[in-house]
Amino acid sequence: TDVTVPGICACQQLCIDHIVDGCRAYKYYKPAVSGSGFGHCYLLREPYEANTGTWVPDITTSASTGTGPGDWPDWTSGTPGLRLVGFNASSDLSATQTIMPGTPFTLTVRGIWLGVWTPTGVQERGRAKRQRIKIIPQGGRCDQQMSSEISGLGCSRSMQVTAEGARQEAVHTICSPKPTYTTNDQADFTGIRIAAAMVPMTYEVCHCDGVNCASASMWQKVPGTIAVPAAVFTWTAHAGGAPAQVTAVPRQTDGSLHTVTFVVSRPGARDSSDPGEWLVKVVPQRFGCGVAHRTEEFDCDSG
């Protein structure tokens, strides 16, 4: 089907619209003298490499022949630039991908010109490895702290001057780890886990292309969301037999231990195990459930 392409901007947009079909560059031809007012747009899967291809058959050719470098009047070429298409966090390729809580997964960011090569043909493997991601609750900002449910990714807090320059604000943009695998079209980040919260959660992915990632303005959201079901088991803590929930227990001045009651509950329809066989242990938040219970700090009594 013929498509009307009135100018170079329309040609670039046509390439952007066909990124998923493989468009990575374009060439636009419009004679200086044209009766129709329209030109011809050519979509390319890859741009010509410097000094190769039919665009310059002989780099030593005299400019007077019209076949040397830079001697293609009425032609304009370019690329869509670095663009994020989406990500895969599971075999589910829908816009919202569901992740099972606590299960390790690889998150693959998909786009074009993600850093192995620039659109101008310059090799940039260093920048490809400097790409970073973070996962935030839906609707959040890319410079905010990640939720405690996220593991396998980490971001440090730093102070940054606001765009207005009037004050400093805390941001969390110095992140790790680096991607485990990169190409022009993807970047893989492995070993990520998302723990379940008390309610179903939806998350978004933020990406930095490897240029000055410490700056909050260099991060952007990747299209798509991650859905994580609510936890099957939930718990509350009560100190000293009081009915009110507590989130912190002050240290006793005499060194003795507080009495804290943990109440574990579950929706009846989601689990059929015998509560009499349940076991719990208390571990520092920064560790997973695989570490040993700290008996020097917690003396458990099931009674």
Coordinates of N, CA and C in Angstrom, one line a residue, residues 141 143 158-171:
R141 N 7.9 7.5 40.8 CA 8.9 8.2 40.1 C 10.2 7.4 39.9
D143 N 13.2 8.2 40.3 CA 14.2 8.5 41.2 C 13.9 8.1 42.6
S158 N 21.4 9.4 47.1 CA 22.3 10.5 47.0 C 21.5 11.8 46.9
M159 N 22.2 12.9 47.1 CA 21.5 14.2 47.1 C 21.8 14.9 45.7
Q160 N 20.8 15.5 45.1 CA 20.9 16.1 43.8 C 20.2 17.4 43.8
V161 N 20.8 18.4 43.1 CA 20.2 19.7 43.0 C 19.0 19.6 42.0
T162 N 17.9 20.2 42.4 CA 16.7 20.1 41.5 C 16.9 20.9 40.2
A163 N 16.0 20.7 39.3 CA 16.2 21.4 38.0 C 16.2 22.9 38.2
E164 N 15.4 23.4 39.2 CA 15.4 24.8 39.4 C 16.6 25.4 40.1
G165 N 17.4 24.4 40.7 CA 18.7 24.8 41.3 C 18.5 25.5 42.7
A166 N 17.3 25.5 43.2 CA 17.0 26.2 44.4 C 17.3 25.3 45.7
R167 N 17.2 24.0 45.5 CA 17.4 23.1 46.7 C 17.9 21.8 46.2
Q168 N 18.3 20.9 47.2 CA 18.7 19.6 46.9 C 17.6 18.6 47.4
E169 N 17.5 17.5 46.7 CA 16.5 16.5 47.1 C 17.2 15.1 47.0
A170 N 16.7 14.2 47.8 CA 17.2 12.8 47.8 C 16.7 12.0 46.6
V171 N 17.6 11.3 45.9 CA 17.3 10.5 44.8 C 18.0 9.1 45.0

